[in-house]
Coordinates of C-alpha atoms in Angstrom, one line a residue:
M1 CA -0.1 0.1 0.0
L2 CA 2.8 2.4 0.8
K3 CA 4.3 1.9 -2.8
S4 CA 1.0 3.8 -4.1
I5 CA 0.7 7.3 -4.2
R6 CA -2.8 6.8 -2.8
G7 CA -1.4 4.9 0.2
K8 CA 1.3 7.6 0.8
I9 CA -1.4 10.3 0.6
M10 CA -3.7 8.5 3.0
L11 CA -0.7 7.9 5.6
A12 CA 0.4 11.3 5.4
I13 CA -2.9 12.8 5.9
L14 CA -3.7 10.5 8.8
A15 CA -0.3 11.2 10.4
V16 CA -0.3 15.1 9.9
T17 CA -4.0 15.0 11.1
M18 CA -3.5 13.0 14.0
F19 CA -0.3 14.9 14.8
T20 CA -2.2 18.2 14.6
A21 CA -5.0 16.7 16.9
C22 CA -2.6 15.5 19.4
S23 CA -0.7 18.8 19.5
I24 CA -3.9 20.6 19.8
T25 CA -5.1 18.3 22.7
V26 CA -1.8 18.5 24.5
V27 CA -1.7 22.3 24.2
F28 CA -5.3 22.8 25.0
Y29 CA -4.8 20.6 28.1
L30 CA -1.6 22.5 29.3
R31 CA -3.3 25.8 28.7
A32 CA -6.2 24.8 30.7
A33 CA -3.9 23.6 33.4
G34 CA -1.9 26.7 33.2
M35 CA -5.0 28.8 33.5
I36 CA -6.3 26.8 36.4
E37 CA -3.0 27.1 38.2
E38 CA -2.9 30.9 37.4
N39 CA -6.4 31.5 38.6
Y40 CA -5.9 29.6 41.5
S41 CA -2.5 31.3 42.5
G42 CA -3.8 34.7 41.8
I43 CA -7.0 34.3 43.8
L44 CA -4.8 32.6 46.6
Y45 CA -2.1 35.3 46.5
G46 CA -4.7 38.1 46.4
R47 CA -6.3 36.8 49.8
M48 CA -3.0 36.3 51.1
Q49 CA -2.1 40.1 50.1
Q50 CA -5.3 41.1 51.9
T51 CA -4.4 39.1 55.0
V52 CA -0.9 40.5 55.3
K53 CA -2.4 44.0 54.7
D54 CA -5.1 43.4 57.4
L55 CA -2.4 41.9 59.8
D56 CA -0.1 45.0 58.8
E57 CA -3.1 47.4 59.9
S58 CA -3.4 45.5 63.1
L59 CA 0.1 45.7 64.0
K60 CA 0.2 49.3 63.2
E61 CA -2.7 49.8 65.7
I62 CA -0.8 47.9 68.3
Y63 CA 2.1 50.0 67.5
Y64 CA 0.2 53.2 67.9
V65 CA -1.3 52.1 71.3
D66 CA 2.2 51.2 72.6
T67 CA 3.5 54.4 71.5
R68 CA 0.7 56.2 73.3
A69 CA 1.2 54.2 76.5
A70 CA 4.8 54.8 76.3
W71 CA 4.1 58.7 76.2
D72 CA 1.4 58.7 78.8
E73 CA 2.3 61.2 81.3
A74 CA 0.4 59.5 84.2
L75 CA 2.2 56.4 83.5
R76 CA 5.6 57.9 83.4
E77 CA 5.0 60.0 86.7
N78 CA 4.1 56.8 88.4
V79 CA 7.1 55.0 87.3
R80 CA 9.1 57.8 88.3
S81 CA 7.5 57.9 91.6
Y82 CA 7.9 54.1 92.1
I83 CA 11.5 54.3 91.2
S84 CA 12.4 57.1 93.8
T85 CA 9.9 56.0 96.7
K86 CA 9.2 52.2 96.1
N87 CA 5.8 52.8 96.9
E88 CA 3.6 49.7 96.0
D89 CA 0.7 52.0 95.2
N90 CA 2.5 53.2 92.1
L91 CA 2.7 49.9 90.7
E92 CA -0.9 49.4 91.2
T93 CA -1.7 52.6 89.2
V94 CA 0.9 51.4 86.6
A95 CA -1.0 48.2 86.1
E96 CA -4.3 49.7 85.9
L97 CA -3.1 52.3 83.3
L98 CA -1.6 49.4 81.3
R99 CA -5.0 47.6 81.4
N100 CA -6.9 50.8 80.1
H101 CA -4.2 51.0 77.1
S102 CA -4.6 47.3 76.4
R103 CA -8.3 47.7 75.9
E104 CA -7.8 50.1 73.1
Y105 CA -7.3 47.5 70.6
K106 CA -8.6 43.9 70.2
D107 CA -5.6 42.2 69.2
I108 CA -3.6 43.2 72.1
N109 CA -3.1 40.3 74.7
S110 CA -1.4 42.3 77.3
L111 CA 1.0 45.3 78.1
Y112 CA 4.0 45.0 80.4
F113 CA 6.2 47.6 81.7
V114 CA 9.9 46.6 82.6
F115 CA 12.0 48.3 85.4
P116 CA 15.5 47.7 84.4
G117 CA 17.1 48.9 87.6
E118 CA 14.5 46.8 89.7
K119 CA 14.6 43.8 87.7
M120 CA 10.8 43.8 87.7
A121 CA 7.9 43.8 85.3
V122 CA 4.3 45.2 85.8
T123 CA 1.6 43.7 83.6
S124 CA -1.8 44.4 82.4
E125 CA -2.8 41.0 83.4
E126 CA -5.0 40.3 86.4
F127 CA -2.3 37.5 87.5
P128 CA 0.3 38.1 87.8
V129 CA 0.2 41.8 88.3
N130 CA 4.1 42.1 88.6
K131 CA 7.0 40.0 88.6
Q132 CA 10.2 40.3 90.5
G133 CA 13.6 39.1 90.0
L134 CA 13.8 39.1 86.3
A135 CA 17.1 37.7 84.7
K136 CA 19.8 40.5 83.8
K137 CA 20.3 38.8 80.3
D138 CA 16.5 38.7 79.4
I139 CA 16.2 42.4 80.2
Q140 CA 19.5 43.1 78.1
K141 CA 18.0 41.0 75.3
L142 CA 14.8 43.1 75.3
E143 CA 16.9 46.4 75.3
E144 CA 18.7 45.1 72.4
E145 CA 15.5 44.2 70.5
Q146 CA 14.1 47.8 71.2
A147 CA 17.3 49.3 69.9
D148 CA 17.5 47.2 66.7
N149 CA 13.9 46.9 65.9
S150 CA 11.1 49.4 66.3
F151 CA 8.7 47.1 64.5
P152 CA 7.2 43.7 65.8
V153 CA 9.5 41.1 66.6
V154 CA 9.4 37.7 68.3
V155 CA 10.7 37.8 71.9
E156 CA 10.9 35.5 75.0
S157 CA 8.2 36.3 77.5
L158 CA 9.6 38.0 80.7
I159 CA 6.5 37.1 82.7
H160 CA 5.7 33.3 81.6
E161 CA 8.8 31.3 81.3
G162 CA 9.3 29.1 78.1
D163 CA 6.5 31.4 76.2
S164 CA 7.3 33.9 73.4
F165 CA 5.1 36.2 71.6
L166 CA 5.1 38.9 68.8
S167 CA 5.8 41.9 70.6
V168 CA 6.4 45.9 69.9
V169 CA 8.8 47.4 72.4
Q170 CA 9.0 51.1 73.1
K171 CA 11.9 52.8 75.4
V172 CA 10.2 55.0 78.0
E173 CA 12.1 58.2 78.9
D174 CA 11.7 61.1 81.5
D175 CA 11.8 64.6 80.3
N176 CA 15.5 64.8 80.7
G177 CA 15.9 61.8 78.4
N178 CA 16.9 59.2 81.0
V179 CA 15.6 55.7 80.5
L180 CA 12.8 54.9 83.0
G181 CA 12.2 51.4 81.7
Y182 CA 10.6 49.5 78.4
L183 CA 7.2 49.1 77.6
A184 CA 6.1 46.0 75.3
A185 CA 2.8 45.0 73.7
D186 CA 2.3 41.3 73.3
I187 CA 0.2 39.4 70.8
K188 CA -0.3 35.7 71.3
E189 CA 0.6 33.4 68.6
R190 CA -2.7 31.4 68.4
T191 CA -4.4 34.9 68.2
I192 CA -2.6 35.8 65.0
Y193 CA -3.2 32.4 63.5
Y194 CA -6.9 32.0 64.1
E195 CA -7.5 35.8 63.3
Y196 CA -5.6 36.0 60.2
L197 CA -3.9 32.9 58.9
E198 CA -6.8 30.5 59.2
S199 CA -8.9 32.5 56.7
V200 CA -6.4 31.9 54.0
N201 CA -5.7 28.4 54.8
D202 CA -7.6 25.7 52.7
E203 CA -7.3 21.9 52.2
K204 CA -4.7 22.2 49.4
I205 CA -2.2 24.2 51.4
T206 CA 0.4 22.2 52.9
T207 CA 2.7 24.8 54.5
I208 CA 1.4 28.1 56.0
L209 CA 3.6 30.2 58.3
L210 CA 4.2 33.6 59.5
V211 CA 7.8 35.1 60.0
D212 CA 9.2 38.5 61.5
R213 CA 11.4 41.0 60.0
N214 CA 14.3 38.5 60.9
N215 CA 12.5 35.7 59.4
E216 CA 11.9 34.0 62.8
I217 CA 8.6 32.0 62.7
I218 CA 5.9 33.7 64.6
T219 CA 3.2 31.3 64.0
S220 CA 2.4 28.4 61.8
G221 CA 0.0 25.4 61.5
D222 CA 2.8 23.1 63.0
Y223 CA 3.6 24.3 66.5
S224 CA 7.1 22.5 66.0
D225 CA 8.0 25.3 63.4
L226 CA 7.7 28.3 66.2
G227 CA 11.1 29.8 66.8
K228 CA 12.7 28.3 63.8
T229 CA 14.4 30.4 61.1
F230 CA 12.5 30.7 57.8
P231 CA 15.0 28.9 55.4
G232 CA 15.3 26.0 57.9
I233 CA 11.8 24.8 57.5
T234 CA 11.5 25.0 53.6
D235 CA 13.6 24.3 50.5
H236 CA 12.8 27.6 49.0
D237 CA 14.5 30.6 50.2
V238 CA 12.0 33.3 49.0
S239 CA 12.2 35.5 52.3
D240 CA 13.0 38.6 50.0
K241 CA 10.6 38.1 47.1
N242 CA 6.8 39.1 46.9
G243 CA 4.8 36.9 44.7
Y244 CA 4.5 33.4 43.9
F245 CA 6.4 30.9 41.6
E246 CA 6.4 27.2 40.9
E247 CA 9.3 24.9 41.6
N248 CA 9.9 21.2 41.6
G249 CA 6.1 20.6 41.7
V250 CA 5.3 23.0 44.4
I251 CA 3.8 26.6 44.1
S252 CA 5.3 28.9 46.9
F253 CA 3.7 32.1 47.8
F254 CA 5.3 34.9 49.9
S255 CA 4.2 38.5 50.7
R256 CA 5.8 40.9 53.3
G257 CA 3.9 43.7 55.0
G258 CA 5.4 47.3 54.4
F259 CA 4.9 48.6 58.1
S260 CA 5.7 45.5 60.1
S261 CA 7.9 43.7 57.6
C262 CA 6.3 40.3 58.8
G263 CA 5.9 37.8 56.0
L264 CA 3.5 35.3 55.1
Y265 CA 4.6 32.0 53.3
L266 CA 2.4 29.4 51.7
E267 CA 3.4 26.3 49.9
V268 CA 0.6 24.4 47.7
P269 CA 1.4 21.2 45.7
K270 CA 0.8 21.7 42.1
K271 CA -0.9 18.3 41.8
E272 CA -3.5 19.2 44.3
V273 CA -4.2 22.5 42.4
L274 CA -4.9 20.3 39.2
S275 CA -6.6 17.7 40.7
G276 CA -9.9 18.8 39.1
L277 CA -8.6 18.1 35.6
S278 CA -9.7 14.4 35.6
E279 CA -12.8 15.0 33.8
M280 CA -11.2 17.4 31.3
R281 CA -8.7 14.6 30.5
L282 CA -11.6 12.3 29.5
F283 CA -13.3 14.9 27.5
L284 CA -10.1 15.6 25.5
I285 CA -9.6 11.8 24.9
G286 CA -13.0 11.8 23.4
I287 CA -12.2 14.8 21.2
F288 CA -8.9 13.1 20.0
G289 CA -10.9 9.8 19.1
A290 CA -13.3 11.9 17.1
F291 CA -10.5 13.6 15.3
F292 CA -9.1 10.1 14.4
V293 CA -12.2 9.1 12.7
M294 CA -12.8 12.0 10.9
A295 CA -9.0 11.9 9.7
V296 CA -9.7 8.4 8.3
L297 CA -12.5 9.5 6.4
L298 CA -11.0 12.7 5.2
A299 CA -7.8 10.6 4.0
L300 CA -10.0 8.1 1.9
W301 CA -11.4 10.9 0.1
L302 CA -8.7 13.2 -0.5
S303 CA -6.5 10.1 -1.6
R304 CA -8.9 9.7 -4.7
V305 CA -8.5 13.1 -5.9
V306 CA -4.8 14.1 -5.1
C307 CA -1.9 12.8 -7.2
G308 CA 1.9 13.1 -7.0
P309 CA 2.7 16.0 -9.3
L310 CA 1.0 18.5 -7.0
K311 CA 3.9 18.1 -4.6
S312 CA 6.4 19.9 -6.9
M313 CA 3.8 22.7 -7.6
T314 CA 2.9 23.1 -3.9
S315 CA 6.4 23.3 -2.9
T316 CA 6.9 26.2 -5.5
V317 CA 3.7 28.0 -4.3
E318 CA 4.9 28.0 -0.7
K319 CA 8.3 29.5 -1.6
V320 CA 6.8 32.1 -3.9
G321 CA 4.3 33.0 -1.2
E322 CA 7.4 33.8 1.0
G323 CA 8.5 36.2 -1.7
D324 CA 10.7 34.3 -4.1
L325 CA 9.3 35.2 -7.5
S326 CA 12.2 33.6 -9.4
L327 CA 11.0 30.1 -8.9
R328 CA 9.0 28.2 -11.4
T329 CA 6.9 25.1 -10.9
E330 CA 8.3 21.8 -12.9
V331 CA 5.5 20.6 -15.4
V332 CA 5.8 16.7 -15.9
T333 CA 2.0 15.9 -17.1
S334 CA -0.1 17.1 -19.8
D335 CA -3.4 16.8 -17.9
E336 CA -5.3 19.5 -16.1
I337 CA -2.6 19.6 -13.4
G338 CA 0.2 20.3 -16.0
T339 CA -2.0 23.0 -17.5
L340 CA -2.5 24.6 -14.1
G341 CA 1.4 24.4 -13.6
K342 CA 2.0 26.2 -17.1
E343 CA -0.6 29.0 -16.1
F344 CA 1.0 29.3 -13.0
N345 CA 4.3 29.9 -14.5
H346 CA 2.9 32.4 -17.0
M347 CA 1.3 34.2 -14.0
L348 CA 4.5 34.6 -12.1
D349 CA 6.3 35.8 -15.5
Y350 CA 3.5 38.5 -15.7
I351 CA 3.8 39.3 -11.8
E352 CA 7.7 39.9 -12.1
D353 CA 7.3 42.2 -15.4
L354 CA 4.5 44.1 -13.6
I355 CA 6.3 44.6 -10.5
A356 CA 9.5 45.7 -12.6
K357 CA 7.3 48.1 -14.5
V358 CA 5.6 49.6 -11.3
I359 CA 8.8 50.3 -9.5
E360 CA 10.3 51.9 -12.7
E361 CA 7.3 54.0 -13.1
E362 CA 7.2 55.0 -9.6
Q363 CA 11.1 56.2 -9.7
Q364 CA 10.4 58.0 -13.0
K365 CA 7.4 59.7 -11.2
K366 CA 9.5 60.6 -8.2
D367 CA 12.4 62.1 -10.4
A368 CA 9.9 64.0 -12.8
E369 CA 8.2 65.6 -9.5
L370 CA 11.4 66.5 -7.8
E371 CA 13.0 67.9 -11.0
A372 CA 9.8 69.7 -11.9
L373 CA 9.6 71.3 -8.3
Q374 CA 13.3 72.3 -8.4
Y375 CA 13.1 73.9 -11.7
Q376 CA 9.7 75.5 -11.4
I377 CA 11.5 78.3 -9.5
T378 CA 13.8 79.2 -12.2
P379 CA 11.7 81.5 -14.5
H380 CA 10.5 83.5 -11.6
F381 CA 14.1 84.0 -10.4
M382 CA 15.5 84.8 -13.8
Y383 CA 12.7 87.5 -14.3
N384 CA 13.4 89.3 -11.2
T385 CA 17.2 89.2 -11.6
L386 CA 17.3 90.4 -15.2
N387 CA 15.1 93.3 -14.2
S388 CA 17.8 94.1 -11.5
I389 CA 20.5 94.1 -14.1
K390 CA 18.4 95.9 -16.6
F391 CA 17.9 98.7 -13.9
A392 CA 21.6 98.8 -12.9
A393 CA 22.6 99.2 -16.5
F394 CA 20.1 102.1 -16.9
L395 CA 21.4 104.0 -13.9
K396 CA 24.9 103.1 -13.7
G397 CA 26.2 102.1 -17.4
E398 CA 28.7 99.4 -17.3
K399 CA 30.9 100.5 -14.6
E400 CA 29.5 98.0 -11.9
L401 CA 27.9 95.5 -14.2
A402 CA 30.8 93.2 -14.1
G403 CA 30.4 92.2 -10.5
L404 CA 26.7 92.2 -10.7
I405 CA 26.7 89.9 -13.9
G406 CA 29.3 87.6 -12.1
D407 CA 26.9 87.1 -9.2
F408 CA 24.1 86.4 -11.4
V409 CA 26.0 83.9 -13.6
E410 CA 26.5 81.9 -10.4
L411 CA 23.0 82.2 -9.5
L412 CA 21.9 81.2 -12.7
Q413 CA 24.1 78.1 -12.6
A414 CA 22.8 77.1 -9.3
S415 CA 19.2 77.3 -10.2
I416 CA 19.7 75.5 -13.7
N417 CA 22.4 73.0 -12.8
K418 CA 21.2 69.4 -12.9
K419 CA 24.4 67.8 -11.5
G420 CA 23.0 67.0 -8.1
S421 CA 19.9 68.2 -6.3
F422 CA 21.9 68.8 -3.0
L423 CA 24.8 71.0 -1.8
S424 CA 26.4 71.9 1.6
V425 CA 25.0 74.7 3.5
A426 CA 28.3 76.5 2.9
D427 CA 27.6 76.6 -0.8
E428 CA 23.9 77.6 -0.3
I429 CA 25.0 80.4 1.7
H430 CA 27.5 81.6 -1.0
I431 CA 24.8 81.6 -3.6
L432 CA 22.3 83.2 -1.2
K433 CA 25.0 86.2 -0.7
N434 CA 25.2 86.5 -4.4
Y435 CA 21.5 86.9 -4.7
I436 CA 21.6 89.4 -1.7
H437 CA 24.2 91.4 -3.3
L438 CA 22.1 91.9 -6.6
Q439 CA 19.2 92.7 -4.4
D440 CA 21.2 95.1 -2.1
F441 CA 22.0 97.0 -5.4
R442 CA 18.5 96.9 -6.7
Y443 CA 17.2 98.5 -3.2
Q444 CA 20.3 100.9 -2.9
G445 CA 21.3 99.4 0.7
S446 CA 17.8 99.9 2.2
F447 CA 18.1 96.6 4.1
Q448 CA 20.8 94.8 6.1
V449 CA 21.5 90.9 6.4
E450 CA 23.2 89.4 9.4
Y451 CA 24.6 85.8 9.3
N452 CA 24.9 83.3 12.3
I453 CA 25.7 79.9 11.0
S454 CA 27.5 77.4 13.1
E455 CA 30.7 75.6 11.8
E456 CA 28.8 72.3 12.1
A457 CA 25.9 73.6 10.2
Y458 CA 28.0 74.8 7.3
S459 CA 29.3 71.0 6.7
C460 CA 25.5 69.6 6.3
Y461 CA 24.0 69.0 3.0
I462 CA 20.5 70.2 2.0
P463 CA 18.3 70.4 -1.0
R464 CA 19.5 73.1 -3.5
L465 CA 18.0 76.7 -3.3
I466 CA 16.1 76.2 0.2
L467 CA 16.8 79.5 1.6
Q468 CA 16.7 81.8 -1.3
P469 CA 12.9 81.7 -1.9
L470 CA 12.5 82.5 1.9
V471 CA 14.9 85.7 1.7
E472 CA 13.1 86.6 -1.6
N473 CA 9.7 86.5 0.1
A474 CA 11.2 88.6 3.2
L475 CA 12.4 91.1 0.7
L476 CA 9.2 91.6 -1.4
H477 CA 6.6 91.1 0.8
G478 CA 8.2 91.3 4.3
I479 CA 10.4 94.3 5.1
D480 CA 9.4 97.9 4.3
I481 CA 12.2 99.1 1.7
K482 CA 11.1 102.7 2.0
R483 CA 11.8 102.9 5.5
Q484 CA 15.4 102.2 5.1
K485 CA 15.6 100.1 8.3
G486 CA 15.0 96.5 6.7
K487 CA 17.1 93.7 8.4
I488 CA 17.2 90.2 7.6
W489 CA 18.7 87.6 10.0
I490 CA 19.9 84.1 8.7
S491 CA 21.0 81.4 11.2
G492 CA 21.6 77.7 11.4
N493 CA 22.7 75.1 13.8
V494 CA 22.7 71.4 14.6
E495 CA 21.4 69.9 17.7
N496 CA 20.5 66.2 18.5
G497 CA 21.0 65.3 14.8
K498 CA 18.8 67.9 13.6
L499 CA 19.6 70.9 11.3
T500 CA 17.8 73.9 12.0
L501 CA 17.8 77.0 9.4
V502 CA 16.0 80.3 10.3
V503 CA 15.2 83.2 8.1
A504 CA 13.9 86.2 10.2
D505 CA 13.1 89.9 9.2
N506 CA 11.7 92.9 11.1
G507 CA 9.0 93.7 8.6
R508 CA 5.3 94.3 8.8
G509 CA 4.4 90.7 9.3
M510 CA 1.6 88.4 7.9
T511 CA -1.9 87.2 9.1
R512 CA -2.4 83.7 9.8
E513 CA -4.7 83.8 6.7
Q514 CA -2.1 84.9 4.4
I515 CA 0.4 82.2 6.0
R516 CA -2.2 79.5 5.5
N517 CA -2.9 80.7 1.9
L518 CA 0.9 80.5 1.3
F519 CA 1.3 76.9 2.3
D520 CA -1.8 75.8 0.6
S521 CA -1.2 77.5 -2.6
H522 CA 0.5 75.5 -5.4
A523 CA 2.9 77.5 -7.8
K524 CA 0.6 80.5 -8.1
K525 CA 0.3 84.1 -6.8
T526 CA -2.3 84.7 -4.2
N527 CA -3.0 88.0 -2.5
G528 CA 0.5 89.5 -3.7
L529 CA 2.6 86.9 -1.9
S530 CA 5.0 84.8 -3.9
A531 CA 3.6 81.3 -3.8
V532 CA 6.2 80.0 -6.2
G533 CA 9.2 79.7 -4.0
V534 CA 7.7 78.7 -0.4
P535 CA 5.4 76.0 -1.5
N536 CA 8.2 74.6 -3.5
V537 CA 10.6 74.4 -0.5
K538 CA 7.7 72.8 1.6
E539 CA 6.9 70.2 -0.9
R540 CA 10.7 69.3 -1.8
L541 CA 11.3 68.8 2.1
K542 CA 8.3 66.5 2.4
L543 CA 9.3 64.7 -0.7
Y544 CA 13.0 64.1 0.5
Y545 CA 12.4 63.8 4.3
G546 CA 8.8 63.0 4.9
E547 CA 8.0 63.7 8.5
K548 CA 11.6 64.5 9.5
G549 CA 11.6 67.6 7.5
G550 CA 9.4 70.7 7.2
M551 CA 9.1 74.3 7.9
K552 CA 6.9 76.6 9.9
Y553 CA 6.1 80.5 9.8
D554 CA 5.6 82.6 13.0
S555 CA 4.6 86.2 12.2
S556 CA 3.6 89.2 14.3
S557 CA 3.7 93.1 13.7
D558 CA 7.3 93.0 14.5
G559 CA 8.2 90.7 11.6
T560 CA 8.2 87.1 10.3
T561 CA 10.4 84.1 11.3
V562 CA 10.6 81.0 9.0
T563 CA 12.3 77.9 10.6
V564 CA 13.4 75.0 8.4
F565 CA 14.1 71.7 10.0
L566 CA 15.5 68.6 8.5
P567 CA 17.9 65.9 9.4
A568 CA 21.6 66.9 9.7
I569 CA 23.5 65.0 7.0
Y570 CA 27.1 65.3 6.3
D571 CA 27.3 63.4 3.0
I572 CA 25.1 63.0 0.0
P573 CA 23.6 59.5 -0.2
E574 CA 24.4 57.9 -3.4
E575 CA 20.9 57.7 -4.7
R576 CA 20.5 61.4 -4.2
R577 CA 23.6 61.9 -6.1
R578 CA 22.2 60.4 -9.2
N579 CA 19.0 62.5 -8.6

């Protein structure tokens, strides 16, 4: 069967179909498992964050209560009195004040005041009210905890031997800064567990514990964990990470409070999270079986209508679809498939010819547009310049014509020359000075020009005759020649890879409507403004640079400023040299 084309096609169709079905099934299962895991983890982590936030708020309230008690003037006065008189009544008053403060917040188990010098502690509890003979090392440890940590930490109880609790310790001082003692608020381990951790715990969680800022376990579902250091009871050291991750089949969660720095840690086996996927597996197996039956039927049908020569054509079509139009399919039969192959090859020939033709036409169109825009300015320029020379000849005879005609020749060559559409800013300024020389002679020194071009800007290349139309527009329609006070400023600089050229005058200015008409017009005169040069500059900048090049007008009664911006280019690209 495998020696026949039909058998090969059937086997190929079955293999591809089943591979696809199997891949889709596996991907779908993995995606579903990932979504279930992500949803469970996200929900659990959200509950966990809320629990840590609630615990943080509780510890913050306890911290505030402990702080208020430490600064209670009545408490400090009775402490001072007892230290000086050893009157037992003062201790009863201190105990009563501690009871009042301990009732200010529900999570406080008790408050106690430690007298370091007397080695004694007074509590808010009914029994014992005070305890004598505290160990010096226990008091020193409490002092060290207070000095190192103003936030809650796990401390050994000074009242009940063998007991520890989460505590906030405050130093109590008199008005002179002398230490009177230490005030501690304690929260029982089981209170924290049942009040906060129990609400997060579910049957899937195998490890749940709370650590203080030193990673010592405050409370846990397992009593044997209490007092241990955090990394010692788990393989995952995540004490400095907020979030959750999966490693070795275990999803670990950790979140640390911003105020108290207490951290909640959870571990959930991944298999427990995905235990509900058994029904989905049966469903996917059913889907896979349905795909198999459909694949067999499809293979039987397609094997009757598909033949070998299509393989070559299919391969060619795929490669052509990737962009290689030089390929041609091999025609080995004279039936309908052979005819289809021949026509396909003819179609590729036609497409290649068509693409080449379109590219050539687009290039010719662009060249024609650029050339037309560049030389559109020439008749207008020559007309004005010849009038200036004619006027000079009429008034002066031939004495100064040599210099004027020399300037005019350079200008004429710059405007008509087809060898390159670009020139340096230095060459552009040289041409511009020739034009200004002619106009200065024409208007008998009625205006002044000031140049401020940076050395870096001089080296940049720009499209030919960009500045001349802007200066011409300033002379003809900006400054008032009759006032003999006209001035034009021409500046250029390079910053952040962008060349900026500015032409400003102190003329009568332009209205917004005049500026809009000037930009929107196309090689025609409107309202007395020269619309030949300025639109020409604008359109050439757009054709050469797109959005990276352009110009803008700013005008008021004090004059007009034209800003031209384009990329700073220090060499002419090869394709632009050909243009």
